[in-house]
XYZ file of C-alpha atoms in Angstrom:
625
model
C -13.066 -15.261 -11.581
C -11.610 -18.578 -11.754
C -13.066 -20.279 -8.614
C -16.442 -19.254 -9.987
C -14.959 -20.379 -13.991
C -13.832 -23.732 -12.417
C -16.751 -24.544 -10.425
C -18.383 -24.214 -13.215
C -16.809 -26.620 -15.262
C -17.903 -29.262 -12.678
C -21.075 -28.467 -13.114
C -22.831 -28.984 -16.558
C -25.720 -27.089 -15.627
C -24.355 -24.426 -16.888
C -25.172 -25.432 -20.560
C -28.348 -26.673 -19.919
C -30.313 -23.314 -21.215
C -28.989 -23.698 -24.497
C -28.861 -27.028 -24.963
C -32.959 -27.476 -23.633
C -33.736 -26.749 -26.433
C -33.133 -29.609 -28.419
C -34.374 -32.024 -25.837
C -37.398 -32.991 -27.793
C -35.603 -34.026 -30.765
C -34.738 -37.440 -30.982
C -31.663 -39.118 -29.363
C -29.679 -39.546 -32.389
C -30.857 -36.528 -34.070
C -30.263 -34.165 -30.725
C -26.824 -35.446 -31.004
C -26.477 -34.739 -34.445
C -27.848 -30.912 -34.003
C -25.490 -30.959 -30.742
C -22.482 -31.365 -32.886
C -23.835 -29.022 -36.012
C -24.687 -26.314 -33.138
C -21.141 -26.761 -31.483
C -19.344 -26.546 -34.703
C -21.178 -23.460 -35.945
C -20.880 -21.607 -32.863
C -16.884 -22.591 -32.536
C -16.838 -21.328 -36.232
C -18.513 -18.363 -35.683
C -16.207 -17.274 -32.878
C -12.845 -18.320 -34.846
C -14.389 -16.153 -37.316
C -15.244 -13.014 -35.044
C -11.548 -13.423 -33.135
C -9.766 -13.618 -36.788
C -11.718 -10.301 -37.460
C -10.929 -8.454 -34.240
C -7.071 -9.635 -34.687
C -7.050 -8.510 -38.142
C -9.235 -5.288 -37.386
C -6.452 -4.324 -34.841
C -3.659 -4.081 -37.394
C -6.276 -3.154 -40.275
C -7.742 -0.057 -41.443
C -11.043 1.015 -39.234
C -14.538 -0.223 -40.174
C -15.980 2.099 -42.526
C -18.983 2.893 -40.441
C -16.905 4.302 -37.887
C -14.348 5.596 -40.141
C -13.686 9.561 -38.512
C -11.277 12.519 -40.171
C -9.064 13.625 -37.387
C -8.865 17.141 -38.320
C -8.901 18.728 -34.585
C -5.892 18.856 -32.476
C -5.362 16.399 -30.157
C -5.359 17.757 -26.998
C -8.436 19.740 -28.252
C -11.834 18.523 -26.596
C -14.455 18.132 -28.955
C -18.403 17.570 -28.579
C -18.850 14.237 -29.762
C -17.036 10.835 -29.962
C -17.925 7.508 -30.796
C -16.661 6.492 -27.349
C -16.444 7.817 -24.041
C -14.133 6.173 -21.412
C -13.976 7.373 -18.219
C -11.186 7.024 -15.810
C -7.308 6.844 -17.138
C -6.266 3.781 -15.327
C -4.548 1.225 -17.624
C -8.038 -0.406 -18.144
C -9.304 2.418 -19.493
C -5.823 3.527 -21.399
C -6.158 -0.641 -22.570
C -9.864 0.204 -23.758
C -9.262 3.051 -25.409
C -6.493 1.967 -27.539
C -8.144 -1.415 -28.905
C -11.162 0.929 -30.034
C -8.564 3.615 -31.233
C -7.173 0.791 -33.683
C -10.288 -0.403 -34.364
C -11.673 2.956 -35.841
C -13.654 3.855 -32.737
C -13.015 7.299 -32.268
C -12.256 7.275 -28.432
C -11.598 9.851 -25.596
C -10.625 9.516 -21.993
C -11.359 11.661 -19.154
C -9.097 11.701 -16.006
C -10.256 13.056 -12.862
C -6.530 13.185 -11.315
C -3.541 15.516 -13.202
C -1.854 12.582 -14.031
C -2.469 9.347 -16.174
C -2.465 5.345 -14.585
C -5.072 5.215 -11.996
C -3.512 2.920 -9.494
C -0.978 2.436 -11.947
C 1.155 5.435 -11.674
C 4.687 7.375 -10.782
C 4.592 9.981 -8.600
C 7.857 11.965 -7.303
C 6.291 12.453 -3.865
C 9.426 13.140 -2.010
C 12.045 15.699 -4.461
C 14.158 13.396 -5.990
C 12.517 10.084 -5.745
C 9.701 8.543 -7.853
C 7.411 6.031 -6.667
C 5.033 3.513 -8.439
C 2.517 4.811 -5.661
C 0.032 2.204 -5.393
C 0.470 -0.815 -7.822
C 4.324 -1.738 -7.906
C 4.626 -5.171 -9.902
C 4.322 -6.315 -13.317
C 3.338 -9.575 -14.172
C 0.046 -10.491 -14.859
C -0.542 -8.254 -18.121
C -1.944 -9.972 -21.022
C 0.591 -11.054 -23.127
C -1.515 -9.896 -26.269
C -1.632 -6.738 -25.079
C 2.435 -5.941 -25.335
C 2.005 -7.266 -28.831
C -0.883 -5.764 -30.278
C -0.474 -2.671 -28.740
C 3.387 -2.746 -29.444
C 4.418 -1.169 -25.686
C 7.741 -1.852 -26.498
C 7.785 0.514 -29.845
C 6.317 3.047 -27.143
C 9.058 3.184 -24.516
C 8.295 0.047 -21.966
C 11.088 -1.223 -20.481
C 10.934 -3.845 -17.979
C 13.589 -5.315 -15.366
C 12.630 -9.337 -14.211
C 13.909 -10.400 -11.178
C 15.492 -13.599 -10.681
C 15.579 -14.614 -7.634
C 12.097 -13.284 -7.326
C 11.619 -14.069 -3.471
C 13.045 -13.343 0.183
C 11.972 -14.803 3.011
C 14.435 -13.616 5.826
C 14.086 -15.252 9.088
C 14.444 -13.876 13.096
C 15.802 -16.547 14.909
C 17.962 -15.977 18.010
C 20.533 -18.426 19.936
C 22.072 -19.272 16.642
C 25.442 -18.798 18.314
C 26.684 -15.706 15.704
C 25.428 -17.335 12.943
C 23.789 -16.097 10.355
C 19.864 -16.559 10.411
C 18.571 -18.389 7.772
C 16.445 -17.197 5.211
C 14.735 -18.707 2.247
C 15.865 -17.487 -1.426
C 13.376 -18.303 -4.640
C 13.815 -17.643 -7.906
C 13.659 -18.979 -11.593
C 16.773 -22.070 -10.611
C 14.835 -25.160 -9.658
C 17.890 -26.812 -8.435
C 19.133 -23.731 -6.152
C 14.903 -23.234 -5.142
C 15.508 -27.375 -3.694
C 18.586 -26.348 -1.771
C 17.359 -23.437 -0.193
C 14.088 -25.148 0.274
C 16.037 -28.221 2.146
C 17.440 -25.623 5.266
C 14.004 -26.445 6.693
C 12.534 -30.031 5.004
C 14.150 -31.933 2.320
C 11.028 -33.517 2.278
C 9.753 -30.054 1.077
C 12.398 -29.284 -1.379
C 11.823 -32.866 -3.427
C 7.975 -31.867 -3.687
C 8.493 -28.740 -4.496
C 9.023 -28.920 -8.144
C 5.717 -31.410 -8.303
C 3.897 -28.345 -6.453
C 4.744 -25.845 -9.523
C 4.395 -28.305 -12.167
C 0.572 -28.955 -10.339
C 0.016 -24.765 -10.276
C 1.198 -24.273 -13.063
C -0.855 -26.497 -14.698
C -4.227 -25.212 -13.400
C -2.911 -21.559 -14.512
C -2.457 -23.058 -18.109
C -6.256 -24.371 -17.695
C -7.512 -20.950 -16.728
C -5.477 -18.474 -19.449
C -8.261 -18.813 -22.123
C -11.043 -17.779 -19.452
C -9.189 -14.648 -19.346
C -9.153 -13.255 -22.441
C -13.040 -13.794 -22.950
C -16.409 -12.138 -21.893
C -17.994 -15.075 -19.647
C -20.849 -17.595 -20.063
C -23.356 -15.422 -20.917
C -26.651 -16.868 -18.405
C -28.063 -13.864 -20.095
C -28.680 -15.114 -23.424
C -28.909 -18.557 -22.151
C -31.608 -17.974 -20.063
C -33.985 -14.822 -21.734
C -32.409 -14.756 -25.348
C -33.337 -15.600 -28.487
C -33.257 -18.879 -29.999
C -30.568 -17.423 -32.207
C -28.938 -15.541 -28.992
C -28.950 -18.569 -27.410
C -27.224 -20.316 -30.341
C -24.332 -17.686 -30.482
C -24.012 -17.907 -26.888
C -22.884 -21.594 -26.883
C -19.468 -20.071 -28.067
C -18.713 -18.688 -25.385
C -18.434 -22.429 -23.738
C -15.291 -22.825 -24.958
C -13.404 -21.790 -22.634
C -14.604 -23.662 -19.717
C -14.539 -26.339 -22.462
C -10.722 -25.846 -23.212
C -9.929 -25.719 -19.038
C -11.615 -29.084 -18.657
C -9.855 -30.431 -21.126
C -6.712 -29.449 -19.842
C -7.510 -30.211 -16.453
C -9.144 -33.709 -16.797
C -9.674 -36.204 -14.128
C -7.895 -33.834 -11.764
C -10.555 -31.148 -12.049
C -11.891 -32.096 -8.398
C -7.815 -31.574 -6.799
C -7.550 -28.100 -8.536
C -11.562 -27.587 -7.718
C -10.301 -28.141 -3.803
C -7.216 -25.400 -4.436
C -9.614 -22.500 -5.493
C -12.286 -23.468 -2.969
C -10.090 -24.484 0.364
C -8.235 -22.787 2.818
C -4.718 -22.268 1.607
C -3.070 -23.791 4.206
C -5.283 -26.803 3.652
C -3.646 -27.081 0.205
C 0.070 -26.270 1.341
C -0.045 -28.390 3.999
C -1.020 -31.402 1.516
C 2.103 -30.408 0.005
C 4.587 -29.025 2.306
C 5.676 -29.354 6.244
C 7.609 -26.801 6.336
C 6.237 -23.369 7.964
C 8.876 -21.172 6.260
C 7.586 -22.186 3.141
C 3.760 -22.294 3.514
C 3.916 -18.855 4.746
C 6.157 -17.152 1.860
C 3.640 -19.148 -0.628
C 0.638 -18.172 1.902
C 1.462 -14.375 1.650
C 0.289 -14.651 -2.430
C -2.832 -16.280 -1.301
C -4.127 -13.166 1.351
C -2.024 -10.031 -1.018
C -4.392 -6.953 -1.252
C -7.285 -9.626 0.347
C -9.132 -9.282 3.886
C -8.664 -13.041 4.633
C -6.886 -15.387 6.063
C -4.658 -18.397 4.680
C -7.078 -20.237 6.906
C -10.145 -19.053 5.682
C -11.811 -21.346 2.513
C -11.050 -19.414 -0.846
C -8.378 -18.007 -0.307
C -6.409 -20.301 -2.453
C -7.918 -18.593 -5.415
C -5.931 -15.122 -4.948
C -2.906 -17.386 -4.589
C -3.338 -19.103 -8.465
C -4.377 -15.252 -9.042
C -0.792 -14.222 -8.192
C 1.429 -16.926 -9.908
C -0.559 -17.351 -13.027
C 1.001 -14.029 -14.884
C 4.516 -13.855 -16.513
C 6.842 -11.971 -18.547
C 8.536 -12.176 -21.676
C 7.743 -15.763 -22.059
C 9.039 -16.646 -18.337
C 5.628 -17.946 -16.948
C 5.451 -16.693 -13.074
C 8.048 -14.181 -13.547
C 7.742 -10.684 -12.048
C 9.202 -7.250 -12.775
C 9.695 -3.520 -12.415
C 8.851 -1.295 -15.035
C 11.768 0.990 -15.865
C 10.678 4.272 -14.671
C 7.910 3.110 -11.980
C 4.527 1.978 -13.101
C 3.429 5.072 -15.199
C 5.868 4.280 -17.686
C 3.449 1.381 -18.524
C 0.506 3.698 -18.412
C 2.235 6.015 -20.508
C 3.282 3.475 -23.238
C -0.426 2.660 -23.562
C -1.545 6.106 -23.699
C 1.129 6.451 -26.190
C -0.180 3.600 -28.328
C -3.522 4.863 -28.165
C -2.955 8.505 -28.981
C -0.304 7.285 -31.644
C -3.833 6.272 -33.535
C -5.899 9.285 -32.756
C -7.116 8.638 -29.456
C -7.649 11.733 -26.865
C -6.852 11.813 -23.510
C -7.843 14.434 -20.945
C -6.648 14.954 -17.903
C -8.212 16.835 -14.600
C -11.268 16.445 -16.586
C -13.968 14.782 -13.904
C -17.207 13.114 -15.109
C -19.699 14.247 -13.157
C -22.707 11.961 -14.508
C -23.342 9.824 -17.534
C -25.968 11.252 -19.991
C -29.243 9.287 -21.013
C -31.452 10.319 -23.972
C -35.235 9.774 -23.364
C -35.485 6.373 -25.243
C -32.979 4.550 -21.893
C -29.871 5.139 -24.041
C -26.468 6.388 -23.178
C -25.481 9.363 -25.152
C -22.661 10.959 -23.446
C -21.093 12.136 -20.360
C -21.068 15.838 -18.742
C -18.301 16.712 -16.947
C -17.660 18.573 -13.425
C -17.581 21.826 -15.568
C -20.773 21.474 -17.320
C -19.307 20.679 -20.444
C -21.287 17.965 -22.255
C -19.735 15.286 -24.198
C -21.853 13.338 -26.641
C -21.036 9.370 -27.608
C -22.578 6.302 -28.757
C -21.317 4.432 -25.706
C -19.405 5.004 -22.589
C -17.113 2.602 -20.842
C -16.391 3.242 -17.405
C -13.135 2.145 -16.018
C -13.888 3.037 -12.720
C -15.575 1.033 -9.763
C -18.693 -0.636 -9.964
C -19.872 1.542 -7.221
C -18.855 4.753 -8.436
C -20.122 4.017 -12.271
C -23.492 2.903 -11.300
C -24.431 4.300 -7.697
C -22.043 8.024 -8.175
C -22.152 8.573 -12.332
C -25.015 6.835 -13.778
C -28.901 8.018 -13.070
C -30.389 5.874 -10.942
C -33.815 6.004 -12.589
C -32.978 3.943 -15.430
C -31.468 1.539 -13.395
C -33.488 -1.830 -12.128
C -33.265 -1.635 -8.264
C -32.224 -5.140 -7.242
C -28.956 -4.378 -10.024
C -28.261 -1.207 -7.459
C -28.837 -2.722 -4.586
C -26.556 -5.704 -5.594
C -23.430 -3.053 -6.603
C -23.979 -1.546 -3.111
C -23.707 -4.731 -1.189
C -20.339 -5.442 -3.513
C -17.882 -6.691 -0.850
C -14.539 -3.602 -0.985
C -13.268 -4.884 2.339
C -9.251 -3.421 2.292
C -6.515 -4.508 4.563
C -3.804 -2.893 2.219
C -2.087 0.018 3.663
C 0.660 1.223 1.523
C 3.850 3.473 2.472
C 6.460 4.449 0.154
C 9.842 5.548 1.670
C 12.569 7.787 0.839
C 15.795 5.775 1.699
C 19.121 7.498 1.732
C 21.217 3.710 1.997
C 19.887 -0.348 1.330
C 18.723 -2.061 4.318
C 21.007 -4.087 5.408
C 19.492 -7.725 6.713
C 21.016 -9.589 9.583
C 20.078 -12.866 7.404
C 21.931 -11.431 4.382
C 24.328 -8.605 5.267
C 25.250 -5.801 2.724
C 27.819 -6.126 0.678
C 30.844 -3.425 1.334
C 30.167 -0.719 -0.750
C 26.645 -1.127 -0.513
C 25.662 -2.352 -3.772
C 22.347 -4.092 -4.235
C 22.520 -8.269 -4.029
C 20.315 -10.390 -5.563
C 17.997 -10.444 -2.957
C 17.705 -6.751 -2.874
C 15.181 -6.993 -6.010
C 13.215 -9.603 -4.243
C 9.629 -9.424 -2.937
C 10.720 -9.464 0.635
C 8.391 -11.369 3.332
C 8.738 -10.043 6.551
C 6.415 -11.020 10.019
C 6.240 -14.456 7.135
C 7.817 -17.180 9.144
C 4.217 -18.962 9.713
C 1.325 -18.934 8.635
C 0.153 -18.486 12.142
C 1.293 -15.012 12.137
C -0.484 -14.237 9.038
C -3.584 -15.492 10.458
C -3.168 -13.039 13.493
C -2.485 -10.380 11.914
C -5.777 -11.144 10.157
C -7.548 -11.584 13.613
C -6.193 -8.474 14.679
C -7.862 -5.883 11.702
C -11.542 -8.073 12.349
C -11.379 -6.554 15.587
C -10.700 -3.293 14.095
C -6.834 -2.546 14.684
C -3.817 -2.760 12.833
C -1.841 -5.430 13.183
C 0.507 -5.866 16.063
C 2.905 -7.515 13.091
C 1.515 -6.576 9.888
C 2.501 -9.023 6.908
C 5.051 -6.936 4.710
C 5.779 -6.999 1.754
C 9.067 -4.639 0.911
C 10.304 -3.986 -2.601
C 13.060 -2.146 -3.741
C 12.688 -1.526 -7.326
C 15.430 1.020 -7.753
C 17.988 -1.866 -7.015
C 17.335 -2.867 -10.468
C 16.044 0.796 -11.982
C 19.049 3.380 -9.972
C 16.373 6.513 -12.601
C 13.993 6.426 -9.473
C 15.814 7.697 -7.005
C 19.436 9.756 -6.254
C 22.805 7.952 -6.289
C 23.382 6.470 -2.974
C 19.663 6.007 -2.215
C 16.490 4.303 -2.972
C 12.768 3.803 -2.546
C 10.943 1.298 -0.858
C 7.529 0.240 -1.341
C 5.965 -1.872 1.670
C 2.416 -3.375 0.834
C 1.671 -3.551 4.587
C -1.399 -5.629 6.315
C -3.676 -5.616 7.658
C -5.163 -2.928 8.317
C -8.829 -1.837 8.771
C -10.729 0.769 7.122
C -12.557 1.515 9.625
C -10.766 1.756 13.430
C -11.955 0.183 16.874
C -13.393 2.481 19.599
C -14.323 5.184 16.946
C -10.667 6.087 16.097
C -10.042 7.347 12.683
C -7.297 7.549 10.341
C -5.727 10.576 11.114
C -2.362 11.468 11.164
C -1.841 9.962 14.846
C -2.545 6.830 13.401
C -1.265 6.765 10.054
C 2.120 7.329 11.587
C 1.493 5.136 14.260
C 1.195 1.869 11.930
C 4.318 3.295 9.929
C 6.078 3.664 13.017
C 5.215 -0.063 13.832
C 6.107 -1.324 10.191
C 9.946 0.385 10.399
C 10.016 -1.587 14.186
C 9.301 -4.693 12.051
C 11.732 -4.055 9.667
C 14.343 -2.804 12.109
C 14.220 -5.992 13.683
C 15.291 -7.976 10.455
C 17.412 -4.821 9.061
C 19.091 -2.625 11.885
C 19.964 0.819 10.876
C 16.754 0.992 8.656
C 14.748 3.540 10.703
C 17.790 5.725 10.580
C 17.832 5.632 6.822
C 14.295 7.045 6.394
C 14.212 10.472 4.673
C 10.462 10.590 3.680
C 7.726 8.812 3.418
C 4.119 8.687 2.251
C 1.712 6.608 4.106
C -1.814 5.859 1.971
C -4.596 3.819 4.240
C -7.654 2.137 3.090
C -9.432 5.844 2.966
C -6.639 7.260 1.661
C -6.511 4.580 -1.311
C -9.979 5.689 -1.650
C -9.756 8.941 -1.941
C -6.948 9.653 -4.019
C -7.506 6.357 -6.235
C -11.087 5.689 -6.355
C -10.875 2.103 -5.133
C -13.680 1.732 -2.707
C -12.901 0.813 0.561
C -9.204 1.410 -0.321
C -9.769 -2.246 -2.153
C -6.514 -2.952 -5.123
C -9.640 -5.077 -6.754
C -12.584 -2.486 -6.955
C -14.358 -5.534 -4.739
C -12.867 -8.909 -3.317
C -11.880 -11.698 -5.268
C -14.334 -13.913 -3.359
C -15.799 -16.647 -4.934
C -19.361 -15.330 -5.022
C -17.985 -11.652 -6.953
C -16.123 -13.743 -9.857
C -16.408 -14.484 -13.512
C -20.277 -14.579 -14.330
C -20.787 -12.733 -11.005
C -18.394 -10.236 -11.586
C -19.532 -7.135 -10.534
C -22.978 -9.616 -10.101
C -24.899 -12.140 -11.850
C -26.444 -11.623 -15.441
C -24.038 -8.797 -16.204
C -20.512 -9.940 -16.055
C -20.212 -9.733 -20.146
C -18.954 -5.500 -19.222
C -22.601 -4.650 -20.555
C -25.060 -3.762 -18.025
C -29.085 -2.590 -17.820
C -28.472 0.710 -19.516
C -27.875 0.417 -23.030
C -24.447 1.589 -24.010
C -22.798 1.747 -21.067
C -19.972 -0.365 -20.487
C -17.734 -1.720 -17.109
C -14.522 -1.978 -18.199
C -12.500 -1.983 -15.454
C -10.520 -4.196 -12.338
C -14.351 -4.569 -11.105
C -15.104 -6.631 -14.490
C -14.201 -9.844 -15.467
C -11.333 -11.029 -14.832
C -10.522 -8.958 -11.562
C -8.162 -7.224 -10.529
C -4.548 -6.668 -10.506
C -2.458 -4.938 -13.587
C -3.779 -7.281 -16.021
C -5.635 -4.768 -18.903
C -7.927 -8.087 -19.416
C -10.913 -6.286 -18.607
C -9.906 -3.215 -21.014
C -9.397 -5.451 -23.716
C -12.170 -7.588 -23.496
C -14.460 -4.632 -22.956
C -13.176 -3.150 -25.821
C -13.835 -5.856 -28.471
C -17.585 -6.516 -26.394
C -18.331 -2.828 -27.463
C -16.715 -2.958 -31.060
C -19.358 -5.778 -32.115
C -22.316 -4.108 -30.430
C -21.201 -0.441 -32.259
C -21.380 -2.804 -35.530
C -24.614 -4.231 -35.225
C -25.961 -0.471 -34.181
């Protein structure tokens, strides 16, 4: 998304379509048509966003007006929309066309709502977020116009927001160190200063710097992308309305300005380039390193991966840019406060309902779905929240796709080196760098992201090298989370649950081993070891756990290749080549079908960008049917 969004911006090529065609007027007059073009098209869009915000709150467009006579929970044969998959891109979808006056209906595969999103009581007594576990990077527009708080989302920030605890020995019965961040610039310098003062008087120059180029790239996510499409094979007037969707990049340049080739170097370098431009101090490149490799098969040392690191910083909540939270009641309560918000205006959602193929009427247009149970759905359009693998190579008939678009989705990149395993606690770990406090009540760190095996960037880099030669790391990068420090509803008094985001681990084993239960345990065994080295006593805390590997991610979420992003979040798979080239704008060749999900622009993550814009792509093509 944004490494392809920026490089674009440094490259004007990307207007040239649109603006060729005014090349054999006259200097002065080309200029003059420039401007009239530019201020039509910037018109045009004002217009068409004041429309969607007011259609949101506003009765439904009459052509799509519907009576709601039947139940609910009561499938019918036809809808205006179809959206398969209930992950929150599809719940987001379904909701803006709800409001809209797009009769919608949503079709689960699993018995439960949220996709990756989700809270599952796995273990009697304790409920997990299973697979995503953090709450940040959701469009701010999207609490608002969907009102999530009206439907029951609560959310807990954390402040501090970050642990780093270190393993140092010979430190004559002192404490090891460890390296505290949170929201307090001031306290962020101290603790920073342990291991470089240097470090902790650039550090607030580093943020201001980030932060900056995550101001520059908001707008780019809350739009479809350039559309080459148009630019390239549209009409003159296609071409014409295209040019709005310039503004944008337009609005990141401008923000950016004559440092637009520094921030082009962040989303196109190594991260530990960058960091080390800034920083000396390994301690501190690695805990910032670990949001630039999260959910990624790469290295800090590998060029792009600086990109998933802006990725991971550029969210917020409540107004706190950066911040990051638990959702009270694991991440399903967010799922459910969208389904809420959808259904509150008419919307259906079915669970344990699985599409088995999309329908296509003789003429090369979608006209429904039928499910596993032969039931057949009819609708003007379907939007698929699933992969881009599974909606076009799995659900959609591959005769009336074009061949290089298929063979495209199945080269998508879905490396994984994610392996997630939630555990059943029955007391909080209890770190040598910050002991417990006597009657075991959670500290502030406690609600932390907590970096272990992240004391250099070295050791992220191995544990890297270690899954390209098909094993799991000797010392995986972990990242532990205890969100019922701050929410005691997910688990029994006394105890807790754990999530550890764990890499990296291959999807496919060395020496033709696979995943079984051997060697699930076998890398859970070698995570608590970690742990147990920073925490002692934590193994003997354990009272369940549920290990999910890349294949198990697959199967029981639908991410391919056990991949958090549907595919990687390289800079060749983002914004106008996201899921490829010519069909980033959610459309695709088959008329009225619709990508919608983590897969689309603007990636992945618990975002609902890709829901929303979806939703308001399909709204203006249903009014121009």
């Amino acid at each position: 998304m944004a490494q392809g969004q920026v490089r674009q911006l440094g490259c004007s090529s990307s207007s040239l379509p649109a603006f060729s065609l005014l090349l054999p007027l006259p200097g002065e007059a080309r200029k003059a048509a420039c401007k009239q073009i530019l201020g039509l098209a910037w018109a045009e869009m004002a217009a068409c966003g004041r429309g969607l915000r007011r259609a949101v709150g506003a009765s439904p467009h009459p052509a799509l007006r519907r009576a709601h006579s039947d139940a609910r929970g009561r499938l019918k044969p036809e809808y205006d929309a179809v959206v398969i998959g209930a992950g929150h891109n599809g719940l987001v979808a379904a909701a803006y066309l709800q409001r809209l006056g797009v009769n919608t209906a949503v079709f689960e595969r699993r018995h439960v709502i949220g996709g990756a999103a989700v809270t599952e009581e796995i273990i009697p007594g304790f409920k997990f977020s299973r697979a995503s576990y953090l709450l940040s990077l959701l469009r701010p527009q999207i609490y608002t116009e969907l009102e999530l708080k009206k439907h029951g989302l609560r959310l807990h920030l954390r402040n501090p927001h970050s642990f780093t605890p270190m393993l140092e020995e010979g430190t004559a019965g002192k404490v090891p160190r460890s390296l505290l961040l949170g929201t307090d610039m001031a306290e962020n310098q101290k603790q920073i200063a342990q291991f470089s003062r240097k470090d902790a008087q650039a550090f607030p120059k580093y943020e201001a710097f980030m932060n900056r180029l995550a101001l520059a790239i908001d707008p780019l996510l809350d739009a479809a992308p350039v559309d080459m499409e148009a630019f390239q094979r549209g009409s003159l007037l296609q071409r014409l309305k295209s040019l709005s969707t310039l503004k944008p990049l337009l609005q990141a340049g401008r923000i950016l300005g004559a440092q637009l080739p520094q921030y082009y170097q962040v989303l196109t370098a190594p991260a530990v380039k960058v960091l080390n431009q800034w920083f000396e101090s390994e301690p501190l490149k690695a805990t910032l390193a670990t949001d630039s490799v999260i959910g990624a098969m790469t290295s800090p040392y590998i060029p792009g991966s600086g990109y998933v690191l802006l990725h991971h910083v550029m969210g917020g909540l409540e107004g706190m840019r950066g911040a990051w939270g638990y959702v009270q009641g694991g991440m399903g309560a967010l799922s459910d406060a969208i389904a809420s918000s959808a259904t509150a205006h008419g919307a259906s959602i079915f669970t344990e309902k699985t599409v088995a193929k999309v329908q296509v009427s003789s003429g090369g247009r979608v006209q429904g779905v039928v499910l596993q149970d032969g039931s057949e759905v009819r609708s003007k359009v379907v939007l698929s929240s699933a992969s881009p693998q599974i909606t076009f190579l799995k659900l959609t008939p591959q005769e009336w796709l074009p061949e290089e678009f298929v063979e495209r989705i199945s080269q998508l990149d879905t490396q994984s080196p994610v392996t997630k395993i939630n555990v059943a606690v029955n007391r909080l770990p209890d770190f040598l760098a910050a002991p417990n406090a006597p009657r075991g009540q959670p500290l502030p760190h406690h609600q932390c992201s907590i970096h272990l095996n992240c004391e250099d960037t070295l050791l992220l880099h191995q544990a890297f090298e270690d899954a390209m030669d098909g094993l799991p790391s000797h010392r995986p990068m972990i990242e532990l989370c205890i969100p019922s420090s701050l929410d005691p509803t997910l688990a029994p008094p006394g105890c807790h649950v754990i999530s550890l985001f764990t890499q990296y681990t291959p999807y496919t084993l060395a020496a033709g081993k696979a995943w079984d239960e051997q060697e699930r345990n076998a890398h859970a065994d070698r995570v608590c070891d970690c742990i147990e080295a920073y925490a002692p006593g934590f193994k003997g805390s354990v009272v369940g756990r549920d290990i999910l590997t890349p294949p198990d991610l697959e199967r029981v979420f639908g991410l391919p290749g056990g991949n958090i992003f549907h595919c990687a979040m390289a800079l060749d798979q983002l914004y106008f080549a996201r899921p490829v080239p010519l069909h980033s704008s959610y459309r695709c060749p088959l008329r009225g079908l619709y990508l919608c999900g983590s897969g689309a622009h603007p990636g992945g993550g618990v975002m609902g960008a890709a829901g929303r814009n979806a939703a308001h792509v399909v709204f203006r093509d249903l009014r121009s049917m």
